[in-house]
Coordinates of C-alpha atoms in Angstrom, one line a residue:
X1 CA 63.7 38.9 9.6
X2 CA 60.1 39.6 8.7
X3 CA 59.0 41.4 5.7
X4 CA 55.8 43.3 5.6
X5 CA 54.9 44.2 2.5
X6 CA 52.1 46.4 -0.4
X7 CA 53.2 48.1 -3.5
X8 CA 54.0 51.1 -2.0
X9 CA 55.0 50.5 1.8
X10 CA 57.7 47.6 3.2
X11 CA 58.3 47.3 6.6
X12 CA 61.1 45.3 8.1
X13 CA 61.6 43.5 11.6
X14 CA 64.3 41.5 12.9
X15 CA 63.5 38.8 15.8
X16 CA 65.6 36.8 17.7
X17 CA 65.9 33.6 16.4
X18 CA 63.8 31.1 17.7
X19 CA 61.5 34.0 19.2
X20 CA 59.1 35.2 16.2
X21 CA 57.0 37.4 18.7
X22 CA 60.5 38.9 20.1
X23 CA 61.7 42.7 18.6
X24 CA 65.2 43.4 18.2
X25 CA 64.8 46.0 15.4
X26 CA 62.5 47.0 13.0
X27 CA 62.0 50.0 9.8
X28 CA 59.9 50.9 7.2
X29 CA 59.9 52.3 3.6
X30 CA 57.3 54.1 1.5
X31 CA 57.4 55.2 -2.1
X32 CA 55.7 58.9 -2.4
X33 CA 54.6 59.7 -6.2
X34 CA 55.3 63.4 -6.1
X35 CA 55.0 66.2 -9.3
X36 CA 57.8 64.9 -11.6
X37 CA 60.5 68.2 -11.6
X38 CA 64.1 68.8 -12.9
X39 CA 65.7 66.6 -9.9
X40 CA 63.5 64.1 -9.5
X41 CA 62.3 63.0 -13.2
X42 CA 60.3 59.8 -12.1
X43 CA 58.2 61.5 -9.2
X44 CA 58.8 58.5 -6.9
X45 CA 60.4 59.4 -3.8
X46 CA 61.7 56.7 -1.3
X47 CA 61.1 57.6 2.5
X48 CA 62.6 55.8 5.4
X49 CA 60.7 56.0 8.7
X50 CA 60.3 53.9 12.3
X51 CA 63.5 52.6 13.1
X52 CA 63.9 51.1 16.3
X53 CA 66.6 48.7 17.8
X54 CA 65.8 47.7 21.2
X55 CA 68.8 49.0 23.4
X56 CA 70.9 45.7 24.3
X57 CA 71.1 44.7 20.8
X58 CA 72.4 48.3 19.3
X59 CA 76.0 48.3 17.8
X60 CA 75.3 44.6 15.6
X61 CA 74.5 46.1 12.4
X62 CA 70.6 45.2 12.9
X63 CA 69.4 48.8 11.6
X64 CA 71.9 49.0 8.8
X65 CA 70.7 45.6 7.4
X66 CA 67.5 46.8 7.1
X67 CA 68.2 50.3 5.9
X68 CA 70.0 48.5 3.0
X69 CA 67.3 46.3 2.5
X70 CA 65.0 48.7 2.4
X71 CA 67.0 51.0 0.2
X72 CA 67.7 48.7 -2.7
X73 CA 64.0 47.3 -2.5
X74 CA 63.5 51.6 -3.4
X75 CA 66.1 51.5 -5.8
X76 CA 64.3 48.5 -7.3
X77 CA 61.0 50.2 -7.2
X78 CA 62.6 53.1 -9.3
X79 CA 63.1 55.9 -6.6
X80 CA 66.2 57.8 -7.3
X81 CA 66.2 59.4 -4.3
X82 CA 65.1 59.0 -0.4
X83 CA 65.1 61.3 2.4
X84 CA 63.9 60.5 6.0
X85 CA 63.8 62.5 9.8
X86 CA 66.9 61.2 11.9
X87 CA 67.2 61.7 15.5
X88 CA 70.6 63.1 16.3
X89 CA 71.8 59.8 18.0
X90 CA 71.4 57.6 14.8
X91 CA 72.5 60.4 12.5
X92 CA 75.2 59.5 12.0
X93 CA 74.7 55.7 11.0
X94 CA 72.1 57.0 7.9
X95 CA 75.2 59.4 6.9
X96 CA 77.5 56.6 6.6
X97 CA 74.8 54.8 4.3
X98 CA 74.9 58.1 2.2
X99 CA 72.8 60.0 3.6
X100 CA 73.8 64.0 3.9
X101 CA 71.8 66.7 5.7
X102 CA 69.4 68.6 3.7
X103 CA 70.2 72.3 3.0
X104 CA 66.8 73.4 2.8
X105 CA 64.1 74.0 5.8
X106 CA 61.5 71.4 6.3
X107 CA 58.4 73.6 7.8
X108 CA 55.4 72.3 9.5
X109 CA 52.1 73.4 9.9
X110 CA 49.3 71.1 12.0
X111 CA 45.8 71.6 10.4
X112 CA 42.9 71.9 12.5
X113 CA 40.7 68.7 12.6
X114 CA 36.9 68.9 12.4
X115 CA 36.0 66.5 15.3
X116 CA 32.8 65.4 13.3
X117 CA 34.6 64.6 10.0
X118 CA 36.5 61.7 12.0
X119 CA 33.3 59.9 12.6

C-alpha cells in the first residue's frame, strides 16, 4: 500500500503485489479546521472521500483497511469526529466502521464562476 501524504490530506492506495502501477483500491482523508462549537471543541474535522475498489477485488477487506487507516491517522491528528458522502452500495461497510446517517440536511448551492477569474 502507498501512502500519500501533507499535514492536512493522506491518501491511500493499495496495489497488487509485485504491480506498483496496478489499482486495487484506494481513499483519502482531509482534516477541515472549522469554528470550534459545543460538539466539536477542537475545530478539526476528519473527512473521508474517493474510495474506490476495482470490481474483481471487492469483498477482501481492501476498503476497510484503509478506512481504518485513515481513521486512526485522524484520530492521531486530533479529529474527534469524521463524516463523509457514501454511495448507497458501500453504505453499509462505513456503518459497520461506526459510521451512522446524519439527521440533518446537507444543502448545496453551486456558485457561479467568473470565466476570467480562472485565468
Amino acid at each position: 500500500m502507498q501512502s500519500l501524504r501533507s499535514d492536512a490530506c493522506r491518501t491511500l492506495v493499495a496495489h497488487p503485489i509485485g504491480e506498483p502501477d496496478g489499482l486495487v483500491a484506494c481513499g483519502a482523508a482531509w482534516i477541515h479546521q472549522i469554528t470550534p462549537a459545543l460538539w466539536l471543541p477542537s475545530g478539526k474535522m476528519g473527512y473521508l472521500q474517493g474510495f474506490y475498489t476495482v470490481p474483481s477485488w471487492r469483498g477482501r477487506g481492501i476498503s476497510r483497511g484503509i478506512v481504518e487507516q485513515l481513521l486512526a491517522w485522524l484520530t492521531e491528528a486530533g479529529c474527534t469526529q469524521a463524516h463523509l458522502h457514501a454511495v448507497t452500495t458501500a453504505a453499509p461497510l462505513y456503518q459497520r466502521l461506526g459510521f451512522v446517517p446524519a439527521r440533518n440536511s446537507n444543502l448545496w448551492l453551486k456558485l457561479p464562476q467568473d470565466e476570467t477569474a480562472a485565468s
